[in-house]
Amino acid sequence: LDDEHGAAMVARHLQACRRCGMAADSIQFLKDQVARFRHDPSPEQVQRVERVIDELTERSAGPER
Protein backbone atom coordinates (compact mmCIF):
# COMPACT_ATOMS: atom_id res chain seq x y z
CA LEU A 1 0.00 0.00 0.00
CA ASP A 2 1.14 3.48 -0.77
CA ASP A 3 0.26 5.18 2.48
CA GLU A 4 1.20 4.32 6.05
CA HIS A 5 -2.39 4.49 7.29
CA GLY A 6 -3.58 1.88 4.78
CA ALA A 7 -0.62 -0.37 5.50
CA ALA A 8 -1.30 -0.11 9.24
CA MET A 9 -4.96 -1.02 8.71
CA VAL A 10 -4.00 -4.11 6.72
CA ALA A 11 -1.40 -5.12 9.32
CA ARG A 12 -3.99 -4.83 12.11
CA HIS A 13 -6.47 -6.90 10.11
CA LEU A 14 -3.88 -9.61 9.44
CA GLN A 15 -3.15 -9.78 13.17
CA ALA A 16 -6.83 -9.93 14.14
CA CYS A 17 -8.16 -12.21 11.37
CA ARG A 18 -6.65 -15.65 11.67
CA ARG A 19 -7.78 -16.77 8.22
CA CYS A 20 -6.26 -13.77 6.43
CA GLY A 21 -3.15 -13.84 8.60
CA MET A 22 -2.52 -17.49 7.79
CA ALA A 23 -3.07 -16.86 4.08
CA ALA A 24 -0.64 -13.94 4.15
CA ASP A 25 1.94 -16.03 6.03
CA SER A 26 1.59 -18.84 3.50
CA ILE A 27 1.99 -16.51 0.55
CA GLN A 28 5.03 -14.87 2.15
CA PHE A 29 6.56 -18.30 2.79
CA LEU A 30 6.08 -19.25 -0.86
CA LYS A 31 7.59 -15.96 -2.01
CA ASP A 32 10.59 -16.51 0.27
CA GLN A 33 11.09 -20.04 -1.07
CA VAL A 34 10.92 -18.88 -4.69
CA ALA A 35 13.42 -16.10 -3.92
CA ARG A 36 15.90 -18.74 -2.72
CA PHE A 37 16.17 -20.32 -6.18
CA ARG A 38 19.66 -19.93 -7.53
CA HIS A 39 18.37 -20.41 -11.05
CA ASP A 40 15.20 -19.64 -12.92
CA PRO A 41 12.46 -22.06 -11.89
CA SER A 42 11.21 -24.50 -14.48
CA PRO A 43 7.75 -23.93 -15.98
CA GLU A 44 6.53 -26.92 -13.96
CA GLN A 45 7.76 -25.35 -10.71
CA VAL A 46 6.06 -22.07 -11.57
CA GLN A 47 2.81 -23.88 -12.32
CA ARG A 48 2.95 -25.74 -8.98
CA VAL A 49 3.50 -22.51 -7.06
CA GLU A 50 0.71 -20.77 -8.99
CA ARG A 51 -1.68 -23.66 -8.20
CA VAL A 52 -0.87 -23.44 -4.48
CA ILE A 53 -1.35 -19.66 -4.49
CA ASP A 54 -4.69 -20.06 -6.31
CA GLU A 55 -5.82 -22.66 -3.76
CA LEU A 56 -4.80 -20.45 -0.84
CA THR A 57 -6.53 -17.46 -2.39
CA GLU A 58 -9.73 -19.43 -2.90
CA ARG A 59 -9.65 -20.75 0.68
CA SER A 60 -8.90 -17.36 2.20
CA ALA A 61 -11.72 -15.71 0.26
CA GLY A 62 -14.24 -18.09 1.79
CA PRO A 63 -17.80 -16.95 2.38
CA GLU A 64 -18.23 -13.26 2.95
CA ARG A 65 -18.99 -12.22 6.50
Coordinates of C-alpha atoms in Angstrom, one line a residue:
L1 CA 0.0 0.0 0.0
D2 CA 1.1 3.5 -0.8
D3 CA 0.3 5.2 2.5
E4 CA 1.2 4.3 6.1
H5 CA -2.4 4.5 7.3
G6 CA -3.6 1.9 4.8
A7 CA -0.6 -0.4 5.5
A8 CA -1.3 -0.1 9.2
M9 CA -5.0 -1.0 8.7
V10 CA -4.0 -4.1 6.7
A11 CA -1.4 -5.1 9.3
R12 CA -4.0 -4.8 12.1
H13 CA -6.5 -6.9 10.1
L14 CA -3.9 -9.6 9.4
Q15 CA -3.1 -9.8 13.2
A16 CA -6.8 -9.9 14.1
C17 CA -8.2 -12.2 11.4
R18 CA -6.7 -15.6 11.7
R19 CA -7.8 -16.8 8.2
C20 CA -6.3 -13.8 6.4
G21 CA -3.1 -13.8 8.6
M22 CA -2.5 -17.5 7.8
A23 CA -3.1 -16.9 4.1
A24 CA -0.6 -13.9 4.1
D25 CA 1.9 -16.0 6.0
S26 CA 1.6 -18.8 3.5
I27 CA 2.0 -16.5 0.5
Q28 CA 5.0 -14.9 2.2
F29 CA 6.6 -18.3 2.8
L30 CA 6.1 -19.2 -0.9
K31 CA 7.6 -16.0 -2.0
D32 CA 10.6 -16.5 0.3
Q33 CA 11.1 -20.0 -1.1
V34 CA 10.9 -18.9 -4.7
A35 CA 13.4 -16.1 -3.9
R36 CA 15.9 -18.7 -2.7
F37 CA 16.2 -20.3 -6.2
R38 CA 19.7 -19.9 -7.5
H39 CA 18.4 -20.4 -11.1
D40 CA 15.2 -19.6 -12.9
P41 CA 12.5 -22.1 -11.9
S42 CA 11.2 -24.5 -14.5
P43 CA 7.8 -23.9 -16.0
E44 CA 6.5 -26.9 -14.0
Q45 CA 7.8 -25.4 -10.7
V46 CA 6.1 -22.1 -11.6
Q47 CA 2.8 -23.9 -12.3
R48 CA 3.0 -25.7 -9.0
V49 CA 3.5 -22.5 -7.1
E50 CA 0.7 -20.8 -9.0
R51 CA -1.7 -23.7 -8.2
V52 CA -0.9 -23.4 -4.5
I53 CA -1.4 -19.7 -4.5
D54 CA -4.7 -20.1 -6.3
E55 CA -5.8 -22.7 -3.8
L56 CA -4.8 -20.4 -0.8
T57 CA -6.5 -17.5 -2.4
E58 CA -9.7 -19.4 -2.9
R59 CA -9.6 -20.7 0.7
S60 CA -8.9 -17.4 2.2
A61 CA -11.7 -15.7 0.3
G62 CA -14.2 -18.1 1.8
P63 CA -17.8 -17.0 2.4
E64 CA -18.2 -13.3 3.0
R65 CA -19.0 -12.2 6.5

